[in-house]
mmCIF file of C-alpha atoms and ligand atoms in Angstrom:
data_model
loop_
_atom_site.group_PDB
_atom_site.id
_atom_site.type_symbol
_atom_site.label_atom_id
_atom_site.label_comp_id
_atom_site.label_asym_id
_atom_site.label_seq_id
_atom_site.Cartn_x
_atom_site.Cartn_y
_atom_site.Cartn_z
ATOM 1 C CA MET A 15 7.499 -2.387 -50.836
ATOM 2 C CA ILE A 16 10.961 -2.120 -48.256
ATOM 3 C CA GLU A 17 10.408 2.159 -48.607
ATOM 4 C CA GLU A 18 7.467 1.420 -47.139
ATOM 5 C CA LYS A 19 7.931 -0.383 -43.959
ATOM 6 C CA LEU A 20 11.447 1.171 -43.913
ATOM 7 C CA GLY A 21 9.586 4.648 -43.697
ATOM 8 C CA ALA A 22 6.500 2.876 -42.135
ATOM 9 C CA PRO A 23 4.984 7.065 -40.291
ATOM 10 C CA VAL A 24 5.408 7.243 -36.212
ATOM 11 C CA GLY A 25 2.032 8.938 -35.776
ATOM 12 C CA THR A 26 0.911 12.041 -34.958
ATOM 13 C CA ALA A 27 3.153 13.444 -31.791
ATOM 14 C CA LEU A 28 1.278 14.879 -29.617
ATOM 15 C CA ASP A 29 2.831 18.838 -29.802
ATOM 16 C CA ARG A 30 1.861 18.337 -33.814
ATOM 17 C CA PHE A 31 -1.742 17.215 -32.792
ATOM 18 C CA ILE A 32 -2.156 20.553 -30.150
ATOM 19 C CA ALA A 33 -1.251 22.636 -33.295
ATOM 20 C CA ARG A 34 -3.001 21.537 -35.872
ATOM 21 C CA ARG A 35 -6.131 21.613 -33.115
ATOM 22 C CA GLN A 36 -5.131 25.288 -32.435
ATOM 23 C CA GLU A 37 -5.372 26.205 -36.276
ATOM 24 C CA GLU A 38 -9.120 25.181 -35.814
ATOM 25 C CA PHE A 39 -9.765 27.887 -32.463
ATOM 26 C CA PRO A 40 -8.774 30.788 -34.638
ATOM 27 C CA PHE A 41 -9.000 33.011 -31.828
ATOM 28 C CA ALA A 42 -6.699 30.739 -29.886
ATOM 29 C CA SER A 43 -3.168 32.322 -28.645
ATOM 30 C CA GLY A 44 -1.187 29.506 -27.850
ATOM 31 C CA GLU A 45 -1.563 29.798 -24.159
ATOM 32 C CA LEU A 46 -3.697 27.348 -23.350
ATOM 33 C CA SER A 47 -1.434 24.674 -26.149
ATOM 34 C CA GLN A 48 1.606 26.266 -24.371
ATOM 35 C CA LEU A 49 -0.106 24.821 -20.584
ATOM 36 C CA LEU A 50 -0.664 21.589 -22.463
ATOM 37 C CA ARG A 51 2.951 20.392 -23.734
ATOM 38 C CA ASP A 52 4.088 22.043 -19.684
ATOM 39 C CA ILE A 53 1.814 19.812 -18.062
ATOM 40 C CA ALA A 54 2.869 16.900 -20.869
ATOM 41 C CA LEU A 55 6.893 17.884 -20.423
ATOM 42 C CA ALA A 56 6.736 17.278 -16.232
ATOM 43 C CA SER A 57 4.288 13.659 -16.620
ATOM 44 C CA LYS A 58 7.591 12.438 -18.787
ATOM 45 C CA ILE A 59 9.760 13.639 -15.490
ATOM 46 C CA ILE A 60 7.276 11.496 -13.368
ATOM 47 C CA ASN A 61 7.090 9.108 -15.442
ATOM 48 C CA ARG A 62 10.956 8.371 -15.067
ATOM 49 C CA GLU A 63 10.767 8.399 -11.655
ATOM 50 C CA ILE A 64 8.313 6.237 -10.912
ATOM 51 C CA ASN A 65 9.876 3.709 -13.302
ATOM 52 C CA ARG A 66 12.471 3.632 -11.018
ATOM 53 C CA ALA A 67 11.500 3.984 -7.503
ATOM 54 C CA GLY A 68 12.516 0.961 -6.492
ATOM 55 C CA LEU A 69 16.536 2.234 -7.680
ATOM 56 C CA ALA A 70 16.063 5.352 -6.480
ATOM 57 C CA GLY A 71 14.960 5.280 -3.356
ATOM 58 C CA ILE A 72 11.964 7.253 -4.062
ATOM 59 C CA GLU A 73 9.306 4.458 -2.590
ATOM 60 C CA GLY A 74 7.006 4.903 -0.063
ATOM 61 C CA GLN A 75 6.200 7.166 2.348
ATOM 62 C CA ALA A 76 7.358 10.709 3.529
ATOM 63 C CA ASP A 77 6.548 11.235 7.235
ATOM 64 C CA ARG A 78 4.550 13.792 7.375
ATOM 65 C CA GLU A 79 1.189 14.232 6.157
ATOM 66 C CA ASN A 80 -0.912 16.371 3.073
ATOM 67 C CA VAL A 81 -3.840 18.717 3.904
ATOM 68 C CA GLN A 82 -5.755 16.082 3.808
ATOM 69 C CA GLY A 83 -4.561 14.211 7.101
ATOM 70 C CA GLU A 84 -2.972 11.153 4.387
ATOM 71 C CA ILE A 85 0.073 10.438 4.493
ATOM 72 C CA GLN A 86 2.057 11.271 1.658
ATOM 73 C CA GLN A 87 4.257 8.686 -0.382
ATOM 74 C CA LYS A 88 7.915 10.485 -1.087
ATOM 75 C CA LEU A 89 6.387 10.177 -4.785
ATOM 76 C CA ASP A 90 3.102 12.395 -4.023
ATOM 77 C CA ILE A 91 5.699 15.106 -2.823
ATOM 78 C CA ALA A 92 8.036 14.833 -5.851
ATOM 79 C CA SER A 93 4.832 14.738 -8.915
ATOM 80 C CA ASN A 94 3.759 18.382 -6.839
ATOM 81 C CA ILE A 95 7.409 19.407 -7.007
ATOM 82 C CA ARG A 96 7.825 18.880 -10.547
ATOM 83 C CA PHE A 97 4.628 20.265 -11.728
ATOM 84 C CA LYS A 98 4.348 22.697 -9.537
ATOM 85 C CA ARG A 99 7.604 24.353 -10.877
ATOM 86 C CA ALA A 100 6.241 23.022 -14.972
ATOM 87 C CA LEU A 101 2.939 25.423 -14.641
ATOM 88 C CA MET A 102 5.114 28.044 -12.962
ATOM 89 C CA TYR A 103 7.772 28.520 -15.250
ATOM 90 C CA GLY A 104 5.382 27.890 -18.108
ATOM 91 C CA GLY A 105 4.234 31.108 -17.628
ATOM 92 C CA GLU A 106 0.400 30.094 -18.555
ATOM 93 C CA THR A 107 -1.000 29.645 -15.058
ATOM 94 C CA CYS A 108 -2.227 32.556 -12.586
ATOM 95 C CA ALA A 109 -3.262 30.149 -10.047
ATOM 96 C CA ILE A 110 -2.458 26.654 -8.656
ATOM 97 C CA LEU A 111 -5.195 24.327 -7.048
ATOM 98 C CA SER A 112 -3.025 21.225 -6.318
ATOM 99 C CA GLU A 113 -4.184 18.345 -3.897
ATOM 100 C CA GLU A 114 -0.949 18.454 -2.181
ATOM 101 C CA GLU A 115 -0.788 22.233 -0.676
ATOM 102 C CA ALA A 116 -3.505 23.481 1.537
ATOM 103 C CA ASP A 117 -3.608 26.859 0.147
ATOM 104 C CA PRO A 118 -4.116 28.440 -4.163
ATOM 105 C CA ILE A 119 -0.916 28.962 -5.089
ATOM 106 C CA ILE A 120 -0.733 32.520 -6.745
ATOM 107 C CA THR A 121 2.191 33.014 -9.668
ATOM 108 C CA ASP A 122 2.934 36.283 -10.409
ATOM 109 C CA GLU A 123 2.721 35.228 -13.908
ATOM 110 C CA ALA A 124 0.129 38.882 -14.425
ATOM 111 C CA GLY A 125 -0.539 37.819 -17.559
ATOM 112 C CA ALA A 126 -1.575 34.452 -17.431
ATOM 113 C CA LYS A 127 -4.644 33.032 -18.631
ATOM 114 C CA TYR A 128 -5.243 29.853 -16.828
ATOM 115 C CA ILE A 129 -6.315 28.148 -13.713
ATOM 116 C CA VAL A 130 -4.915 24.713 -12.869
ATOM 117 C CA ALA A 131 -6.486 22.294 -11.116
ATOM 118 C CA ILE A 132 -4.412 18.611 -10.052
ATOM 119 C CA ASP A 133 -3.563 15.470 -8.325
ATOM 120 C CA PRO A 134 0.182 15.455 -9.036
ATOM 121 C CA LEU A 135 0.113 12.110 -8.223
ATOM 122 C CA ASP A 136 -3.303 10.018 -7.388
ATOM 123 C CA GLY A 137 -3.457 6.568 -5.892
ATOM 124 C CA SER A 138 0.919 6.889 -4.894
ATOM 125 C CA SER A 139 0.072 4.436 -2.482
ATOM 126 C CA ASN A 140 -0.131 1.599 -5.232
ATOM 127 C CA ILE A 141 3.524 2.468 -6.376
ATOM 128 C CA ASP A 142 5.355 -0.260 -4.091
ATOM 129 C CA VAL A 143 3.063 -2.691 -4.823
ATOM 130 C CA ASN A 144 3.502 -1.597 -8.739
ATOM 131 C CA VAL A 145 -0.144 -1.142 -10.074
ATOM 132 C CA SER A 146 -0.898 1.867 -12.409
ATOM 133 C CA VAL A 147 -1.624 5.174 -10.738
ATOM 134 C CA GLY A 148 -2.029 8.845 -12.663
ATOM 135 C CA THR A 149 -2.182 12.356 -12.161
ATOM 136 C CA ILE A 150 -5.697 14.608 -12.825
ATOM 137 C CA PHE A 151 -5.421 18.123 -14.201
ATOM 138 C CA SER A 152 -8.531 20.290 -14.354
ATOM 139 C CA ILE A 153 -8.367 23.666 -16.367
ATOM 140 C CA TYR A 154 -9.997 27.013 -15.773
ATOM 141 C CA ARG A 155 -9.681 30.691 -17.252
ATOM 142 C CA ARG A 156 -9.518 33.364 -14.827
ATOM 143 C CA GLN A 157 -12.431 35.631 -14.780
ATOM 144 C CA SER A 158 -10.735 39.129 -14.748
ATOM 145 C CA MET A 159 -8.585 41.050 -15.936
ATOM 146 C CA ALA A 160 -5.034 39.822 -16.209
ATOM 147 C CA GLY A 161 -3.022 41.493 -13.739
ATOM 148 C CA ALA A 162 -5.991 42.337 -11.445
ATOM 149 C CA LYS A 163 -6.376 40.490 -8.365
ATOM 150 C CA LEU A 164 -7.265 37.066 -8.799
ATOM 151 C CA THR A 165 -10.734 36.517 -6.795
ATOM 152 C CA PRO A 166 -11.785 33.722 -4.302
ATOM 153 C CA SER A 167 -14.726 33.056 -6.872
ATOM 154 C CA GLU A 168 -12.855 32.670 -9.637
ATOM 155 C CA LEU A 169 -10.949 30.049 -7.823
ATOM 156 C CA LEU A 170 -13.827 28.207 -7.134
ATOM 157 C CA GLN A 171 -15.282 27.270 -10.777
ATOM 158 C CA PRO A 172 -18.289 25.142 -11.805
ATOM 159 C CA GLY A 173 -16.870 21.617 -13.472
ATOM 160 C CA ARG A 174 -19.002 23.260 -16.439
ATOM 161 C CA GLU A 175 -16.277 26.036 -17.099
ATOM 162 C CA GLN A 176 -13.559 24.349 -17.485
ATOM 163 C CA VAL A 177 -11.401 24.442 -20.770
ATOM 164 C CA ALA A 178 -9.549 21.254 -20.325
ATOM 165 C CA ALA A 179 -9.035 18.478 -18.407
ATOM 166 C CA GLY A 180 -7.051 15.273 -17.820
ATOM 167 C CA TYR A 181 -5.109 12.354 -17.160
ATOM 168 C CA ILE A 182 -1.594 10.951 -17.284
ATOM 169 C CA LEU A 183 -1.825 6.959 -16.788
ATOM 170 C CA TYR A 184 1.681 5.780 -15.851
ATOM 171 C CA GLY A 185 0.646 1.857 -16.516
ATOM 172 C CA SER A 186 1.915 -1.067 -18.603
ATOM 173 C CA SER A 187 2.173 2.032 -20.961
ATOM 174 C CA THR A 188 2.070 5.722 -20.050
ATOM 175 C CA MET A 189 -1.035 7.406 -22.021
ATOM 176 C CA LEU A 190 -2.052 10.911 -21.604
ATOM 177 C CA VAL A 191 -5.481 11.672 -22.858
ATOM 178 C CA TYR A 192 -7.002 14.934 -22.802
ATOM 179 C CA THR A 193 -10.067 16.604 -23.550
ATOM 180 C CA THR A 194 -10.648 20.670 -24.869
ATOM 181 C CA GLY A 195 -14.123 20.703 -24.873
ATOM 182 C CA TYR A 196 -14.296 18.703 -28.425
ATOM 183 C CA GLY A 197 -13.554 15.120 -27.949
ATOM 184 C CA VAL A 198 -11.420 12.993 -25.874
ATOM 185 C CA ASN A 199 -8.028 12.097 -27.489
ATOM 186 C CA GLY A 200 -5.423 9.996 -26.700
ATOM 187 C CA PHE A 201 -1.652 9.383 -26.349
ATOM 188 C CA THR A 202 0.667 6.840 -25.478
ATOM 189 C CA LEU A 203 4.578 7.451 -24.759
ATOM 190 C CA GLU A 204 7.229 5.890 -27.177
ATOM 191 C CA PRO A 205 9.823 5.955 -24.103
ATOM 192 C CA SER A 206 12.453 5.807 -26.722
ATOM 193 C CA LEU A 207 11.684 9.049 -28.151
ATOM 194 C CA GLY A 208 10.876 10.786 -25.382
ATOM 195 C CA GLU A 209 7.091 11.451 -27.344
ATOM 196 C CA TYR A 210 3.523 11.023 -26.452
ATOM 197 C CA PHE A 211 1.982 10.243 -30.107
ATOM 198 C CA LEU A 212 -1.620 9.474 -31.081
ATOM 199 C CA SER A 213 -2.739 6.047 -29.969
ATOM 200 C CA HIS A 214 -6.670 6.345 -29.228
ATOM 201 C CA PRO A 215 -7.816 9.276 -31.744
ATOM 202 C CA ASP A 216 -11.669 10.631 -30.702
ATOM 203 C CA MET A 217 -12.351 8.354 -27.172
ATOM 204 C CA ARG A 218 -16.178 6.863 -27.067
ATOM 205 C CA MET A 219 -17.516 5.496 -24.332
ATOM 206 C CA GLU A 220 -20.042 2.623 -24.690
ATOM 207 C CA ALA A 221 -23.857 3.964 -24.156
ATOM 208 C CA ASN A 222 -23.915 0.363 -21.898
ATOM 209 C CA GLY A 223 -21.679 -1.497 -20.341
ATOM 210 C CA SER A 224 -21.045 -5.315 -17.770
ATOM 211 C CA ILE A 225 -17.802 -3.774 -15.464
ATOM 212 C CA TYR A 226 -19.258 -1.795 -12.214
ATOM 213 C CA SER A 227 -16.563 -0.618 -9.705
ATOM 214 C CA ILE A 228 -16.740 -0.563 -6.498
ATOM 215 C CA ASN A 229 -14.858 -1.182 -2.910
ATOM 216 C CA ASP A 230 -16.939 -3.528 -2.385
ATOM 217 C CA GLY A 231 -15.146 -3.220 1.494
ATOM 218 C CA LEU A 232 -17.726 0.239 1.671
ATOM 219 C CA TYR A 233 -20.782 -2.808 1.326
ATOM 220 C CA ASP A 234 -22.617 -2.552 4.371
ATOM 221 C CA GLN A 235 -22.531 1.851 4.253
ATOM 222 C CA PHE A 236 -24.435 1.609 1.248
ATOM 223 C CA SER A 237 -28.006 3.265 1.025
ATOM 224 C CA PRO A 238 -30.418 0.610 -0.502
ATOM 225 C CA GLY A 239 -30.897 1.620 -3.717
ATOM 226 C CA LEU A 240 -26.982 1.085 -4.349
ATOM 227 C CA VAL A 241 -27.618 -2.093 -2.554
ATOM 228 C CA SER A 242 -29.863 -3.039 -4.969
ATOM 229 C CA TYR A 243 -27.999 -2.087 -8.253
ATOM 230 C CA ILE A 244 -24.633 -3.662 -6.988
ATOM 231 C CA GLN A 245 -27.049 -6.636 -6.909
ATOM 232 C CA THR A 246 -29.023 -6.648 -9.787
ATOM 233 C CA CYS A 247 -25.720 -5.840 -11.513
ATOM 234 C CA ARG A 248 -24.312 -9.060 -9.563
ATOM 235 C CA LYS A 249 -27.370 -11.387 -11.033
ATOM 236 C CA ARG A 250 -26.562 -9.805 -14.008
ATOM 237 C CA GLY A 251 -23.281 -11.493 -14.166
ATOM 238 C CA TYR A 252 -21.602 -8.408 -14.096
ATOM 239 C CA LYS A 253 -17.875 -7.981 -13.926
ATOM 240 C CA ALA A 254 -16.616 -6.411 -10.673
ATOM 241 C CA ARG A 255 -13.567 -4.339 -11.528
ATOM 242 C CA TYR A 256 -11.442 -2.232 -8.770
ATOM 243 C CA ILE A 257 -8.433 -1.465 -9.296
ATOM 244 C CA GLY A 258 -8.499 1.519 -5.942
ATOM 245 C CA SER A 259 -6.437 3.913 -8.422
ATOM 246 C CA LEU A 260 -8.562 6.091 -9.891
ATOM 247 C CA VAL A 261 -6.789 7.088 -13.204
ATOM 248 C CA ALA A 262 -6.738 3.353 -13.675
ATOM 249 C CA ASP A 263 -10.499 2.666 -12.783
ATOM 250 C CA ILE A 264 -11.578 5.336 -15.100
ATOM 251 C CA HIS A 265 -9.494 4.521 -18.710
ATOM 252 C CA ARG A 266 -10.658 1.059 -18.511
ATOM 253 C CA ASN A 267 -14.701 2.055 -17.721
ATOM 254 C CA LEU A 268 -13.611 4.577 -20.825
ATOM 255 C CA LEU A 269 -12.385 1.933 -22.800
ATOM 256 C CA LYS A 270 -14.547 -1.611 -22.318
ATOM 257 C CA GLY A 271 -17.665 0.435 -20.898
ATOM 258 C CA GLY A 272 -18.584 0.535 -17.148
ATOM 259 C CA ILE A 273 -19.506 2.570 -14.073
ATOM 260 C CA PHE A 274 -17.280 3.983 -11.295
ATOM 261 C CA ILE A 275 -19.520 4.453 -8.217
ATOM 262 C CA TYR A 276 -17.720 5.838 -4.722
ATOM 263 C CA PRO A 277 -20.654 6.374 -3.216
ATOM 264 C CA GLY A 278 -21.442 8.558 0.288
ATOM 265 C CA THR A 279 -21.501 6.992 3.406
ATOM 266 C CA PRO A 280 -22.570 7.305 7.033
ATOM 267 C CA SER A 281 -19.401 8.354 7.929
ATOM 268 C CA HIS A 282 -18.839 10.244 4.941
ATOM 269 C CA PRO A 283 -21.498 11.428 3.520
ATOM 270 C CA ASN A 284 -19.447 13.553 1.058
ATOM 271 C CA GLY A 285 -17.352 10.270 0.108
ATOM 272 C CA LYS A 286 -13.996 10.561 -0.405
ATOM 273 C CA LEU A 287 -12.806 11.739 -3.947
ATOM 274 C CA ARG A 288 -12.237 15.896 -4.454
ATOM 275 C CA LEU A 289 -14.310 17.663 -6.937
ATOM 276 C CA LEU A 290 -11.787 19.807 -8.382
ATOM 277 C CA TYR A 291 -8.611 17.717 -9.321
ATOM 278 C CA GLU A 292 -11.074 14.257 -9.071
ATOM 279 C CA GLY A 293 -14.603 14.397 -9.773
ATOM 280 C CA ASN A 294 -14.342 17.380 -12.128
ATOM 281 C CA PRO A 295 -11.665 16.496 -14.415
ATOM 282 C CA MET A 296 -13.516 12.876 -14.841
ATOM 283 C CA ALA A 297 -16.761 14.703 -15.009
ATOM 284 C CA PHE A 298 -15.727 16.083 -18.205
ATOM 285 C CA LEU A 299 -13.595 13.697 -19.832
ATOM 286 C CA ILE A 300 -16.751 11.012 -19.514
ATOM 287 C CA GLU A 301 -19.026 13.075 -20.634
ATOM 288 C CA GLN A 302 -17.214 14.536 -23.920
ATOM 289 C CA ALA A 303 -16.890 10.797 -24.203
ATOM 290 C CA GLY A 304 -20.510 10.383 -24.509
ATOM 291 C CA GLY A 305 -21.055 9.073 -20.682
ATOM 292 C CA LEU A 306 -22.529 10.829 -17.395
ATOM 293 C CA ALA A 307 -20.952 12.020 -14.085
ATOM 294 C CA SER A 308 -23.365 12.340 -10.847
ATOM 295 C CA ASP A 309 -23.417 12.971 -7.142
ATOM 296 C CA GLY A 310 -26.267 10.937 -7.059
ATOM 297 C CA GLU A 311 -28.547 13.813 -6.885
ATOM 298 C CA GLY A 312 -27.175 15.936 -9.787
ATOM 299 C CA ARG A 313 -24.118 16.742 -12.874
ATOM 300 C CA ILE A 314 -20.957 16.893 -11.508
ATOM 301 C CA MET A 315 -19.989 19.492 -13.552
ATOM 302 C CA ASP A 316 -23.126 22.016 -12.006
ATOM 303 C CA ILE A 317 -21.777 22.260 -8.395
ATOM 304 C CA GLY A 318 -20.740 25.006 -7.469
ATOM 305 C CA PRO A 319 -17.276 24.565 -4.879
ATOM 306 C CA SER A 320 -17.121 25.874 -1.979
ATOM 307 C CA GLU A 321 -14.355 25.579 -0.877
ATOM 308 C CA ILE A 322 -11.167 23.387 -3.072
ATOM 309 C CA HIS A 323 -10.559 20.304 -1.083
ATOM 310 C CA GLN A 324 -14.486 19.718 -0.437
ATOM 311 C CA ARG A 325 -14.903 16.295 -1.649
ATOM 312 C CA THR A 326 -17.998 14.780 -3.814
ATOM 313 C CA PRO A 327 -20.259 11.476 -4.078
ATOM 314 C CA LEU A 328 -18.643 10.283 -7.460
ATOM 315 C CA ILE A 329 -20.941 8.384 -10.116
ATOM 316 C CA ILE A 330 -19.298 8.337 -13.539
ATOM 317 C CA GLY A 331 -19.274 6.162 -16.669
ATOM 318 C CA SER A 332 -21.775 4.887 -19.338
ATOM 319 C CA LYS A 333 -25.208 6.293 -19.626
ATOM 320 C CA VAL A 334 -27.039 3.843 -19.361
ATOM 321 C CA MET A 335 -25.883 2.604 -16.492
ATOM 322 C CA VAL A 336 -25.340 5.957 -14.725
ATOM 323 C CA GLU A 337 -28.703 7.020 -14.989
ATOM 324 C CA GLU A 338 -30.225 3.079 -13.887
ATOM 325 C CA LEU A 339 -28.299 3.324 -11.193
ATOM 326 C CA LEU A 340 -29.583 7.587 -10.447
ATOM 327 C CA GLU A 341 -33.466 5.967 -11.092
ATOM 328 C CA MET A 342 -32.915 3.007 -8.048
ATOM 329 C CA LEU A 343 -31.711 5.493 -5.717
ATOM 330 C CA LYS A 344 -34.975 7.962 -6.686
ATOM 331 C CA GLU A 345 -36.960 4.862 -5.721
ATOM 332 C CA ALA A 346 -35.297 3.681 -2.840
HETATM 333 P P1 P6P B 403 -10.282 3.395 -1.157
HETATM 334 C C1 P6P B 403 -6.257 6.956 -4.347
HETATM 335 O O1 P6P B 403 -6.059 6.664 -2.656
HETATM 336 C C2 P6P B 403 -7.771 7.279 -4.299
HETATM 337 O O2 P6P B 403 -7.753 8.807 -4.230
HETATM 338 C C3 P6P B 403 -8.557 7.261 -5.911
HETATM 339 O O3 P6P B 403 -7.394 6.590 -6.482
HETATM 340 C C4 P6P B 403 -9.075 5.985 -5.305
HETATM 341 O O4 P6P B 403 -10.540 5.752 -6.918
HETATM 342 C C5 P6P B 403 -9.837 6.282 -3.762
HETATM 343 O O5 P6P B 403 -8.762 6.375 -3.672
HETATM 344 C C6 P6P B 403 -9.484 4.420 -3.768
HETATM 345 O O6 P6P B 403 -10.261 4.867 -2.551
HETATM 346 O O7 P6P B 403 -11.289 3.877 -0.220
HETATM 347 O O8 P6P B 403 -11.252 2.259 -2.435
HETATM 348 O O9 P6P B 403 -9.098 2.652 -1.160
#
């Protein structure tokens, strides 16, 4: 029927999805929904910047380092500005913990309920070679009364206290994937409309998989248990896939099943990835999708942070694969 073809539905827009889900939380007063919308808006601006970086002369390195001592890319700085602005002006955020900021940013939003930890643009060194990059965010509720002074401990809550987490993947298409603790849903940006539409409802991770994702360049520093696991993967003919952009590697494993490992090494016992705005949000998402996330000894989301930029080893992905590696680490 021509009407069916002409009137084909465009799908569920992110705003409508958030609104519908808010109805399911009778006590939700809409601030978290608004915060998610603020993040989505900032991601659309970043998406546009990334897609035209080469033309706008905003590729490449800035002439300064971030708190991690890493050379900042120009788009790291641009992304940090955009997300900070969206969160500060959105009115729902009382504190921002950004990879690009040495110290927490305390907004003067007396009534704001939420603390946001964010990696504004993860993997940004890949932009110049046109490899996918991402934004990662993690949202906590403040524990003190609105208007009271925030305490250091509420800026360092364990990952199990997250109320929401997600990522935006700026890839062949731009996707926003998030959870509020009731499953994982993925939205794809329709550039011609500037809207995210539900494209991956109720994302579930395969219990097992045959993709392992690790920087082989560190092989000589791997522990005996990890060497044994990697050799087992190779013997089984598993695929080695490593993009070097956390959001892209995790997203692929979420869709296809697999394990991502960034281990501690003798030179870097806590590995490279940061707990608050990489490990915890990815752990929340993957556990919500049925997977596991560990630092090699315990659950990532049970780690009590001691400082906002602390690093953690990360073993994350399909349940059976993670459990097998943890067993080998124990036996070694
Ligand atoms: P390596 C990007 O710099 C990043 O923070 C993550 O996105 C990625 O998983 C990891 O580092 C890659 O690190 O040491 O393998 O280049």
